[in-house]
């Protein structure tokens, strides 16, 4: 019979912890932090052939939603368990395991955690019948785990807000107030698993401050710290709630962009690069106006890798290419032999192609575009290797007064698929077009509308 007078595991406690609590204390959000298990309970419990995972890999938003459920110390059992299950389904996390960890600081598998919470709720009902009042979830948990289940030894009671501040400080870089590298590794692993499960994209951006050693050598490390602090602030203000901005180490930063394709990640990274360059050029830092720029490299799941370590490696390779190409730029990792990545052309993007001699001018539709070439579809074929001039407009109308005239040469001519009267023509530019031109021609970034619980738009 579980309804028996509990034998305290700590002899210095001579009365149940809930006796004498006033209304204010009883309503406060208190966390029971559990240290060590009883000797007969192993630290890593094998359940159904699996091993309990140590440590939390749950995002901040999901943790906050679960913590909000724990603020109600006297929840209705079935509804409360149902809400935990819903959060797990929406966020793609082991929600019962995380709820037990938040409540007790114990790491148990999700199935065992669900059963354990059910036992705690039943024990709460038994205590209520024995005491003539509801003791609440936390008191029931500490009594059950200390005196019935006996996996706890010498538990400590601490205010939840204080515990969360301590936990957050362990995952946050104190200088930039971004997440630290340890949190980054867990977050990237979590987001890759989520992308794999739901079939959505994911992009990773690695940033590095250009010539940061020169800044430190010229102005000192305290000034360098001030630069890092401002860069961290700008990064925090430039991302969605669902994104994860981290200080990777030294002057290097990482940005995890869930549900973001290559072009979307490039747009975000380029905006951050311009924002940081403009801020340091326009405003003094520590009484000095110093030019500060960023270079960035991007990798995307699943195109560039299926594993977190591979994505980091590929983003680093792209970052190295950005540095080698002159710094202060964003580079996408790609497997293609061509140097510049091609992007799908914006729907309705029109171009004008002018050949030499009798070829004259013809209108065409852009299929895809890069900084060093364009693939167009037109009814008028052009001779291979012939020189041409391509006009790339800013809008759907290719007005000569608004756009870019780029000389080039025809490198490929073939019949368009399913049509004998239209042709696809590849043109290599004689010079690189500016990024502004590429952005005007390429299809806009496809960043989906925010799902419930995943943060707002940028």
CSV table of C-alpha atoms in Angstrom, one decimal:
chain,number,residue,atom,x,y,z
A,1,UNK,CA,0.0,0.0,0.0
A,2,UNK,CA,1.6,3.3,-1.2
A,3,UNK,CA,-0.5,5.3,1.3
A,4,UNK,CA,1.9,5.2,4.2
A,5,UNK,CA,3.7,7.7,6.3
A,6,UNK,CA,6.7,8.7,4.2
A,7,UNK,CA,10.2,8.1,5.7
A,8,UNK,CA,12.3,11.1,4.9
A,9,UNK,CA,15.5,10.4,3.0
A,10,UNK,CA,17.1,13.4,4.6
A,11,UNK,CA,17.0,13.2,8.4
A,12,UNK,CA,17.3,16.9,8.8
A,13,UNK,CA,13.7,17.3,7.5
A,14,UNK,CA,11.3,16.5,10.3
A,15,UNK,CA,8.1,17.5,8.5
A,16,UNK,CA,6.6,17.2,5.0
A,17,UNK,CA,7.9,20.1,2.8
A,18,UNK,CA,4.4,21.5,2.1
A,19,UNK,CA,3.5,22.0,5.8
A,20,UNK,CA,3.4,25.7,6.8
A,21,UNK,CA,3.6,27.1,3.2
A,22,UNK,CA,1.7,30.3,3.0
A,23,UNK,CA,-0.5,31.3,0.0
A,24,UNK,CA,2.3,33.3,-1.7
A,25,UNK,CA,4.9,30.6,-1.3
A,26,UNK,CA,2.6,27.8,-2.5
A,27,UNK,CA,1.8,29.7,-5.7
A,28,UNK,CA,5.4,30.3,-6.7
A,29,UNK,CA,7.0,28.4,-9.5
A,30,UNK,CA,9.5,26.1,-7.8
A,31,UNK,CA,11.7,23.4,-9.3
A,32,UNK,CA,12.9,20.3,-7.6
A,33,UNK,CA,16.4,19.6,-8.8
A,34,UNK,CA,17.4,16.0,-8.3
A,35,UNK,CA,21.0,14.9,-7.7
A,36,UNK,CA,22.1,11.3,-8.2
A,37,UNK,CA,20.0,8.2,-8.4
A,38,UNK,CA,19.7,5.5,-5.8
A,39,UNK,CA,22.6,3.0,-6.0
A,40,UNK,CA,20.3,0.3,-7.4
A,41,UNK,CA,19.2,2.5,-10.4
A,42,UNK,CA,21.9,2.8,-13.1
A,43,UNK,CA,22.7,6.2,-14.6
A,44,UNK,CA,21.9,5.0,-18.1
A,45,UNK,CA,18.7,3.0,-18.0
A,46,UNK,CA,18.3,0.4,-20.8
A,47,UNK,CA,14.6,0.3,-22.0
A,48,UNK,CA,13.5,-1.9,-24.8
A,49,UNK,CA,17.0,-2.3,-26.2
A,50,UNK,CA,17.7,1.4,-26.2
A,51,UNK,CA,19.8,3.6,-23.9
A,52,UNK,CA,18.4,6.8,-22.4
A,53,UNK,CA,19.9,9.9,-24.0
A,54,UNK,CA,21.7,12.2,-21.7
A,55,UNK,CA,21.2,16.0,-21.9
A,56,UNK,CA,18.5,18.1,-23.6
A,57,UNK,CA,18.4,18.7,-27.4
A,58,UNK,CA,15.1,20.7,-27.3
A,59,UNK,CA,14.9,24.2,-28.7
A,60,UNK,CA,14.2,27.3,-26.5
A,61,UNK,CA,10.7,27.8,-27.8
A,62,UNK,CA,9.6,24.3,-27.1
A,63,UNK,CA,11.2,24.4,-23.6
A,64,UNK,CA,9.3,27.6,-22.8
A,65,UNK,CA,6.0,26.0,-23.9
A,66,UNK,CA,6.6,23.0,-21.7
A,67,UNK,CA,7.7,25.2,-18.8
A,68,UNK,CA,4.5,27.1,-19.1
A,69,UNK,CA,2.6,23.8,-18.6
A,70,UNK,CA,4.6,23.2,-15.4
A,71,UNK,CA,3.6,26.6,-14.0
A,72,UNK,CA,0.2,25.0,-13.2
A,73,UNK,CA,0.9,23.0,-10.1
A,74,UNK,CA,-2.5,21.4,-10.0
A,75,UNK,CA,-3.3,20.5,-13.6
A,76,UNK,CA,-6.1,18.2,-14.8
A,77,UNK,CA,-4.2,15.0,-15.6
A,78,UNK,CA,-5.5,13.8,-19.0
A,79,UNK,CA,-5.7,17.3,-20.5
A,80,UNK,CA,-2.2,18.1,-19.2
A,81,UNK,CA,-0.7,14.9,-20.7
A,82,UNK,CA,-2.5,15.6,-24.0
A,83,UNK,CA,-1.0,19.1,-24.2
A,84,UNK,CA,2.5,17.6,-23.7
A,85,UNK,CA,1.9,15.1,-26.4
A,86,UNK,CA,0.7,17.9,-28.8
A,87,UNK,CA,3.8,19.9,-28.2
A,88,UNK,CA,5.9,16.9,-29.0
A,89,UNK,CA,4.1,16.3,-32.3
A,90,UNK,CA,4.3,19.9,-33.4
A,91,UNK,CA,8.0,20.5,-32.4
A,92,UNK,CA,9.2,17.0,-33.3
A,93,UNK,CA,10.7,16.5,-29.8
A,94,UNK,CA,10.6,13.9,-27.0
A,95,UNK,CA,8.2,16.1,-25.0
A,96,UNK,CA,7.6,13.7,-22.1
A,97,UNK,CA,11.3,13.2,-21.6
A,98,UNK,CA,11.9,17.0,-21.7
A,99,UNK,CA,9.0,17.6,-19.2
A,100,UNK,CA,10.5,15.1,-16.7
A,101,UNK,CA,13.9,16.8,-17.2
A,102,UNK,CA,12.4,20.2,-16.6
A,103,UNK,CA,10.6,19.0,-13.5
A,104,UNK,CA,13.2,16.7,-11.9
A,105,UNK,CA,16.4,17.1,-13.9
A,106,UNK,CA,16.3,13.4,-14.7
A,107,UNK,CA,17.1,12.1,-18.2
A,108,UNK,CA,14.9,9.2,-19.1
A,109,UNK,CA,13.6,7.9,-22.5
A,110,UNK,CA,10.3,9.4,-23.8
A,111,UNK,CA,8.2,6.3,-23.3
A,112,UNK,CA,9.5,5.8,-19.7
A,113,UNK,CA,9.0,9.5,-19.0
A,114,UNK,CA,5.3,9.2,-20.1
A,115,UNK,CA,4.8,6.3,-17.7
A,116,UNK,CA,6.6,8.1,-14.9
A,117,UNK,CA,4.5,11.2,-15.2
A,118,UNK,CA,1.4,9.0,-15.1
A,119,UNK,CA,2.7,7.4,-11.9
A,120,UNK,CA,3.4,10.9,-10.3
A,121,UNK,CA,-0.2,12.0,-11.2
A,122,UNK,CA,-1.7,8.9,-9.6
A,123,UNK,CA,0.5,9.4,-6.6
A,124,UNK,CA,-0.8,12.9,-6.3
A,125,UNK,CA,-4.4,11.7,-6.2
A,126,UNK,CA,-3.5,9.2,-3.5
A,127,UNK,CA,-1.8,11.9,-1.4
A,128,UNK,CA,-4.8,14.1,-1.9
A,129,UNK,CA,-7.1,11.4,-0.5
A,130,UNK,CA,-4.7,10.8,2.4
A,131,UNK,CA,-4.2,14.5,3.3
A,132,UNK,CA,-7.6,15.8,2.5
A,133,UNK,CA,-6.2,18.4,0.1
A,134,UNK,CA,-4.3,18.5,-3.2
A,135,UNK,CA,-0.5,18.5,-2.5
A,136,UNK,CA,0.3,19.6,-6.1
A,137,UNK,CA,2.4,18.2,-8.8
A,138,UNK,CA,5.8,19.1,-7.4
A,139,UNK,CA,5.2,17.7,-3.9
A,140,UNK,CA,3.8,14.6,-5.4
A,141,UNK,CA,6.9,14.2,-7.7
A,142,UNK,CA,9.4,14.6,-4.9
A,143,UNK,CA,7.6,12.3,-2.6
A,144,UNK,CA,7.1,9.6,-5.3
A,145,UNK,CA,10.7,9.7,-6.6
A,146,UNK,CA,12.2,9.9,-3.1
A,147,UNK,CA,10.0,7.5,-1.1
A,148,UNK,CA,8.3,5.2,-3.5
A,149,UNK,CA,10.4,4.9,-6.7
A,150,UNK,CA,13.5,5.8,-4.7
A,151,UNK,CA,15.6,6.9,-7.6
A,152,UNK,CA,16.4,10.2,-5.9
A,153,UNK,CA,18.9,10.9,-3.2
A,154,UNK,CA,19.1,14.2,-1.4
A,155,UNK,CA,16.9,16.4,-3.7
A,156,UNK,CA,17.3,20.1,-3.7
A,157,UNK,CA,14.5,22.6,-4.1
A,158,UNK,CA,15.3,25.8,-6.2
A,159,UNK,CA,13.2,28.5,-7.8
A,160,UNK,CA,12.6,27.7,-11.5
A,161,UNK,CA,13.5,31.2,-12.7
A,162,UNK,CA,16.9,31.0,-10.9
A,163,UNK,CA,17.6,27.6,-12.4
A,164,UNK,CA,16.7,28.7,-15.9
A,165,UNK,CA,19.0,31.7,-15.6
A,166,UNK,CA,21.8,29.4,-14.6
A,167,UNK,CA,21.0,27.0,-17.4
A,168,UNK,CA,20.9,29.8,-20.0
A,169,UNK,CA,24.2,31.2,-18.9
A,170,UNK,CA,25.7,27.8,-19.7
A,171,UNK,CA,24.5,28.0,-23.3
A,172,UNK,CA,25.1,31.7,-24.0
A,173,UNK,CA,28.3,33.5,-25.0
A,174,UNK,CA,28.5,36.4,-22.4
A,175,UNK,CA,30.1,38.9,-24.7
A,176,UNK,CA,27.8,38.7,-27.7
A,177,UNK,CA,24.8,37.2,-26.0
A,178,UNK,CA,24.5,34.7,-28.8
A,179,UNK,CA,24.3,31.0,-28.2
A,180,UNK,CA,27.7,29.3,-27.7
A,181,UNK,CA,29.3,26.6,-29.7
A,182,UNK,CA,28.0,23.8,-27.4
A,183,UNK,CA,24.4,24.9,-28.0
A,184,UNK,CA,25.1,25.3,-31.7
A,185,UNK,CA,26.1,21.6,-32.0
A,186,UNK,CA,23.0,20.4,-30.3
A,187,UNK,CA,20.7,22.8,-32.2
A,188,UNK,CA,22.2,21.8,-35.6
A,189,UNK,CA,21.8,18.1,-34.8
A,190,UNK,CA,18.2,18.8,-33.7
A,191,UNK,CA,17.3,20.8,-36.8
A,192,UNK,CA,18.9,18.2,-39.2
A,193,UNK,CA,16.8,15.5,-37.5
A,194,UNK,CA,13.7,17.6,-37.8
A,195,UNK,CA,14.4,18.4,-41.5
A,196,UNK,CA,14.9,14.7,-42.2
A,197,UNK,CA,11.7,13.8,-40.4
A,198,UNK,CA,9.4,16.4,-42.1
A,199,UNK,CA,11.2,16.6,-45.5
A,200,UNK,CA,12.0,20.3,-45.2
A,201,UNK,CA,15.1,22.2,-46.1
A,202,UNK,CA,17.7,23.7,-43.8
A,203,UNK,CA,20.6,26.1,-44.4
A,204,UNK,CA,23.8,26.9,-42.4
A,205,UNK,CA,25.7,30.1,-42.7
A,206,UNK,CA,29.3,30.5,-41.3
A,207,UNK,CA,30.4,34.1,-40.9
A,208,UNK,CA,33.9,35.4,-40.2
A,209,UNK,CA,34.9,39.0,-39.6
A,210,UNK,CA,37.4,40.1,-42.2
A,211,UNK,CA,40.9,41.0,-41.0
A,212,UNK,CA,39.9,40.9,-37.3
A,213,UNK,CA,43.5,40.3,-36.2
A,214,UNK,CA,44.4,43.6,-37.8
A,215,UNK,CA,41.7,45.3,-35.8
A,216,UNK,CA,42.9,43.7,-32.6
A,217,UNK,CA,46.6,44.6,-33.3
A,218,UNK,CA,45.7,48.2,-34.3
A,219,UNK,CA,43.3,49.1,-31.5
A,220,UNK,CA,43.7,46.5,-28.8
A,221,UNK,CA,41.6,43.5,-27.6
A,222,UNK,CA,39.1,45.6,-25.6
A,223,UNK,CA,38.2,47.4,-28.8
A,224,UNK,CA,38.0,44.0,-30.6
A,225,UNK,CA,35.6,42.8,-27.9
A,226,UNK,CA,33.4,45.9,-28.6
A,227,UNK,CA,33.3,45.1,-32.3
A,228,UNK,CA,32.3,41.5,-31.5
A,229,UNK,CA,29.6,42.8,-29.2
A,230,UNK,CA,28.1,45.0,-31.9
A,231,UNK,CA,28.2,42.3,-34.5
A,232,UNK,CA,26.4,39.9,-32.1
A,233,UNK,CA,23.7,42.5,-31.5
A,234,UNK,CA,23.2,43.0,-35.3
A,235,UNK,CA,22.9,39.3,-35.8
A,236,UNK,CA,20.3,38.9,-33.1
A,237,UNK,CA,18.2,41.7,-34.7
A,238,UNK,CA,18.5,40.2,-38.2
A,239,UNK,CA,17.0,36.7,-37.6
A,240,UNK,CA,13.6,35.1,-36.9
A,241,UNK,CA,12.7,33.5,-33.7
A,242,UNK,CA,13.1,30.1,-35.4
A,243,UNK,CA,16.7,30.8,-36.5
A,244,UNK,CA,19.6,30.1,-34.3
A,245,UNK,CA,22.5,32.7,-34.2
A,246,UNK,CA,25.7,31.5,-32.4
A,247,UNK,CA,29.2,32.6,-31.7
A,248,UNK,CA,31.2,29.7,-33.1
A,249,UNK,CA,34.5,30.8,-31.8
A,250,UNK,CA,36.8,33.9,-31.9
A,251,UNK,CA,35.5,36.1,-34.6
A,252,UNK,CA,33.5,33.4,-36.3
A,253,UNK,CA,29.7,33.1,-36.1
A,254,UNK,CA,27.2,30.5,-37.2
A,255,UNK,CA,23.5,30.9,-38.3
A,256,UNK,CA,21.1,28.0,-38.5
A,257,UNK,CA,18.2,28.8,-40.8
A,258,UNK,CA,15.4,26.2,-40.6
A,259,UNK,CA,13.1,25.7,-43.6
A,260,UNK,CA,15.3,27.9,-45.8
A,261,UNK,CA,16.7,27.1,-49.3
A,262,UNK,CA,20.0,28.2,-50.8
A,263,UNK,CA,18.8,31.4,-52.4
A,264,UNK,CA,16.8,32.3,-49.3
A,265,UNK,CA,19.9,31.8,-47.1
A,266,UNK,CA,22.0,33.8,-49.5
A,267,UNK,CA,19.5,36.7,-49.3
A,268,UNK,CA,19.5,36.6,-45.5
A,269,UNK,CA,23.3,36.4,-45.3
A,270,UNK,CA,23.8,39.2,-47.8
A,271,UNK,CA,21.5,41.4,-45.9
A,272,UNK,CA,23.4,40.8,-42.7
A,273,UNK,CA,26.7,41.5,-44.5
A,274,UNK,CA,25.5,44.8,-45.9
A,275,UNK,CA,23.9,45.8,-42.5
A,276,UNK,CA,27.1,45.2,-40.6
A,277,UNK,CA,29.3,47.0,-43.2
A,278,UNK,CA,26.9,50.0,-43.2
A,279,UNK,CA,26.6,50.2,-39.4
A,280,UNK,CA,30.4,50.4,-38.8
A,281,UNK,CA,30.9,52.8,-41.7
A,282,UNK,CA,28.1,55.2,-40.5
A,283,UNK,CA,28.6,55.0,-36.7
A,284,UNK,CA,31.7,55.3,-34.5
A,285,UNK,CA,32.6,52.3,-32.3
A,286,UNK,CA,34.3,53.2,-29.0
A,287,UNK,CA,34.9,56.7,-30.4
A,288,UNK,CA,36.5,55.4,-33.6
A,289,UNK,CA,35.1,54.9,-37.1
A,290,UNK,CA,36.6,51.6,-38.3
A,291,UNK,CA,35.6,49.6,-41.4
A,292,UNK,CA,34.3,46.2,-40.4
A,293,UNK,CA,33.1,43.6,-43.0
A,294,UNK,CA,32.0,40.0,-43.0
A,295,UNK,CA,32.5,37.1,-45.3
A,296,UNK,CA,30.2,34.2,-45.3
A,297,UNK,CA,29.8,30.6,-46.5
A,298,UNK,CA,26.6,28.7,-47.0
A,299,UNK,CA,25.7,25.0,-47.1
A,300,UNK,CA,22.2,23.5,-47.4
A,301,UNK,CA,20.5,20.3,-46.3
A,302,UNK,CA,20.0,18.0,-48.1
A,303,UNK,CA,21.8,19.2,-51.2
A,304,UNK,CA,25.2,19.7,-49.6
A,305,UNK,CA,25.2,17.1,-46.9
A,306,UNK,CA,23.0,14.9,-44.7
A,307,UNK,CA,25.1,15.1,-41.6
A,308,UNK,CA,25.7,18.1,-39.3
A,309,UNK,CA,29.5,17.7,-39.5
A,310,UNK,CA,29.3,17.6,-43.3
A,311,UNK,CA,27.2,20.8,-43.4
A,312,UNK,CA,29.7,22.6,-41.1
A,313,UNK,CA,32.6,21.4,-43.3
A,314,UNK,CA,30.9,22.5,-46.5
A,315,UNK,CA,29.9,25.9,-45.1
A,316,UNK,CA,33.6,26.3,-44.0
A,317,UNK,CA,34.7,25.5,-47.5
A,318,UNK,CA,32.4,28.1,-49.0
A,319,UNK,CA,33.6,30.6,-46.4
A,320,UNK,CA,37.2,29.9,-47.5
A,321,UNK,CA,36.2,30.6,-51.1
A,322,UNK,CA,34.7,33.9,-50.1
A,323,UNK,CA,37.9,34.9,-48.3
A,324,UNK,CA,40.0,33.8,-51.3
A,325,UNK,CA,37.8,35.7,-53.7
A,326,UNK,CA,38.4,39.0,-52.0
A,327,UNK,CA,36.4,39.0,-48.7
A,328,UNK,CA,33.3,41.0,-47.8
A,329,UNK,CA,31.1,38.6,-49.8
A,330,UNK,CA,28.8,35.6,-49.4
A,331,UNK,CA,29.6,32.3,-51.2
A,332,UNK,CA,27.4,29.2,-51.7
A,333,UNK,CA,28.9,25.8,-51.5
A,334,UNK,CA,28.3,23.8,-54.7
A,335,UNK,CA,29.4,20.7,-56.4
A,336,UNK,CA,29.2,22.0,-59.9
A,337,UNK,CA,32.3,22.3,-62.1
A,338,UNK,CA,31.3,25.8,-63.1
A,339,UNK,CA,32.6,28.5,-60.8
A,340,UNK,CA,29.3,30.3,-60.3
A,341,UNK,CA,26.1,28.8,-59.1
A,342,UNK,CA,23.0,29.1,-61.4
A,343,UNK,CA,19.7,30.1,-59.9
A,344,UNK,CA,16.2,29.7,-61.5
A,345,UNK,CA,15.1,32.9,-63.2
A,346,UNK,CA,12.3,34.9,-61.8
A,347,UNK,CA,8.9,34.0,-63.4
A,348,UNK,CA,8.3,36.3,-66.3
A,349,UNK,CA,11.8,37.6,-66.5
A,350,UNK,CA,12.3,39.0,-70.0
A,351,UNK,CA,15.6,39.7,-71.7
A,352,UNK,CA,16.7,41.2,-75.1
A,353,UNK,CA,19.4,39.5,-77.1
A,354,UNK,CA,21.2,41.4,-79.9
A,355,UNK,CA,23.4,39.4,-82.3
A,356,UNK,CA,25.8,40.8,-84.9
A,357,UNK,CA,25.0,41.4,-88.5
A,358,UNK,CA,21.7,40.1,-89.7
A,359,UNK,CA,20.8,38.4,-86.5
A,360,UNK,CA,19.3,41.7,-85.1
A,361,UNK,CA,17.5,41.8,-81.8
A,362,UNK,CA,15.1,39.3,-80.4
A,363,UNK,CA,13.2,38.9,-77.2
A,364,UNK,CA,13.7,35.9,-74.9
A,365,UNK,CA,12.7,34.4,-71.5
A,366,UNK,CA,15.4,33.7,-69.0
A,367,UNK,CA,15.4,30.1,-67.7
A,368,UNK,CA,18.3,30.3,-65.2
A,369,UNK,CA,21.0,32.9,-64.5
A,370,UNK,CA,24.4,33.2,-62.8
A,371,UNK,CA,26.9,35.9,-62.5
A,372,UNK,CA,28.8,34.7,-65.5
A,373,UNK,CA,26.0,33.5,-67.8
A,374,UNK,CA,22.3,33.0,-68.6
A,375,UNK,CA,20.2,30.3,-70.2
A,376,UNK,CA,17.4,31.8,-72.3
A,377,UNK,CA,14.5,30.4,-74.3
A,378,UNK,CA,13.6,32.0,-77.6
A,379,UNK,CA,12.0,31.4,-81.0
A,380,UNK,CA,15.1,32.8,-82.8
A,381,UNK,CA,18.2,30.5,-82.9
A,382,UNK,CA,21.6,32.1,-82.8
A,383,UNK,CA,24.8,30.6,-84.3
A,384,UNK,CA,27.1,28.9,-81.8
A,385,UNK,CA,30.1,31.0,-80.7
A,386,UNK,CA,28.6,34.1,-82.1
A,387,UNK,CA,29.0,37.3,-80.0
A,388,UNK,CA,25.8,38.8,-78.5
A,389,UNK,CA,24.7,41.6,-76.2
A,390,UNK,CA,22.2,40.6,-73.5
A,391,UNK,CA,20.0,43.2,-71.9
A,392,UNK,CA,18.8,42.1,-68.4
A,393,UNK,CA,15.9,44.3,-67.2
A,394,UNK,CA,15.0,45.0,-63.6
A,395,UNK,CA,11.3,44.2,-64.1
A,396,UNK,CA,9.3,42.0,-66.4
A,397,UNK,CA,9.6,44.6,-69.2
A,398,UNK,CA,13.1,44.8,-70.6
A,399,UNK,CA,13.3,48.6,-71.0
A,400,UNK,CA,16.8,49.7,-72.2
A,401,UNK,CA,16.7,52.6,-69.7
A,402,UNK,CA,16.4,50.3,-66.7
A,403,UNK,CA,18.8,47.3,-66.4
A,404,UNK,CA,22.1,46.0,-67.5
A,405,UNK,CA,23.7,45.5,-71.0
A,406,UNK,CA,26.2,42.6,-70.9
A,407,UNK,CA,28.3,41.4,-73.8
A,408,UNK,CA,28.7,37.7,-74.2
A,409,UNK,CA,29.1,34.7,-76.5
A,410,UNK,CA,26.7,31.9,-77.4
A,411,UNK,CA,28.1,28.6,-76.0
A,412,UNK,CA,25.2,26.2,-76.5
A,413,UNK,CA,22.1,25.9,-78.7
A,414,UNK,CA,19.5,23.2,-78.4
A,415,UNK,CA,15.8,22.6,-79.1
A,416,UNK,CA,13.5,23.4,-76.1
A,417,UNK,CA,12.0,20.3,-74.6
A,418,UNK,CA,8.6,19.4,-76.2
A,419,UNK,CA,8.9,22.2,-78.8
A,420,UNK,CA,10.4,22.1,-82.3
A,421,UNK,CA,10.0,25.8,-82.8
A,422,UNK,CA,11.7,27.2,-79.7
A,423,UNK,CA,15.4,27.0,-78.7
A,424,UNK,CA,17.4,27.1,-75.5
A,425,UNK,CA,20.5,29.1,-75.8
A,426,UNK,CA,23.4,29.3,-73.3
A,427,UNK,CA,25.2,32.6,-73.2
A,428,UNK,CA,28.5,33.1,-71.3
A,429,UNK,CA,29.1,36.7,-70.3
A,430,UNK,CA,32.4,38.5,-71.0
A,431,UNK,CA,32.3,40.0,-67.5
A,432,UNK,CA,30.6,39.2,-64.3
A,433,UNK,CA,27.3,40.9,-63.6
A,434,UNK,CA,26.9,42.6,-60.2
A,435,UNK,CA,25.1,40.8,-57.4
A,436,UNK,CA,22.3,43.4,-57.7
A,437,UNK,CA,21.7,42.2,-61.3
A,438,UNK,CA,21.6,38.6,-60.2
A,439,UNK,CA,19.2,39.3,-57.4
A,440,UNK,CA,16.9,41.1,-59.9
A,441,UNK,CA,16.8,38.2,-62.3
A,442,UNK,CA,16.8,35.2,-59.9
A,443,UNK,CA,13.7,33.8,-58.4
A,444,UNK,CA,13.0,35.3,-55.0
A,445,UNK,CA,13.9,33.4,-51.9
A,446,UNK,CA,11.4,30.8,-50.9
A,447,UNK,CA,11.0,31.2,-47.2
A,448,UNK,CA,7.7,29.6,-46.1
A,449,UNK,CA,5.2,31.4,-43.9
A,450,UNK,CA,5.9,30.8,-40.2
A,451,UNK,CA,4.2,27.7,-38.9
A,452,UNK,CA,2.4,27.9,-35.6
A,453,UNK,CA,5.0,27.8,-32.9
A,454,UNK,CA,8.0,28.5,-35.2
A,455,UNK,CA,8.4,32.3,-34.9
A,456,UNK,CA,7.3,35.2,-37.0
A,457,UNK,CA,8.5,36.5,-40.4
A,458,UNK,CA,11.6,38.5,-40.8
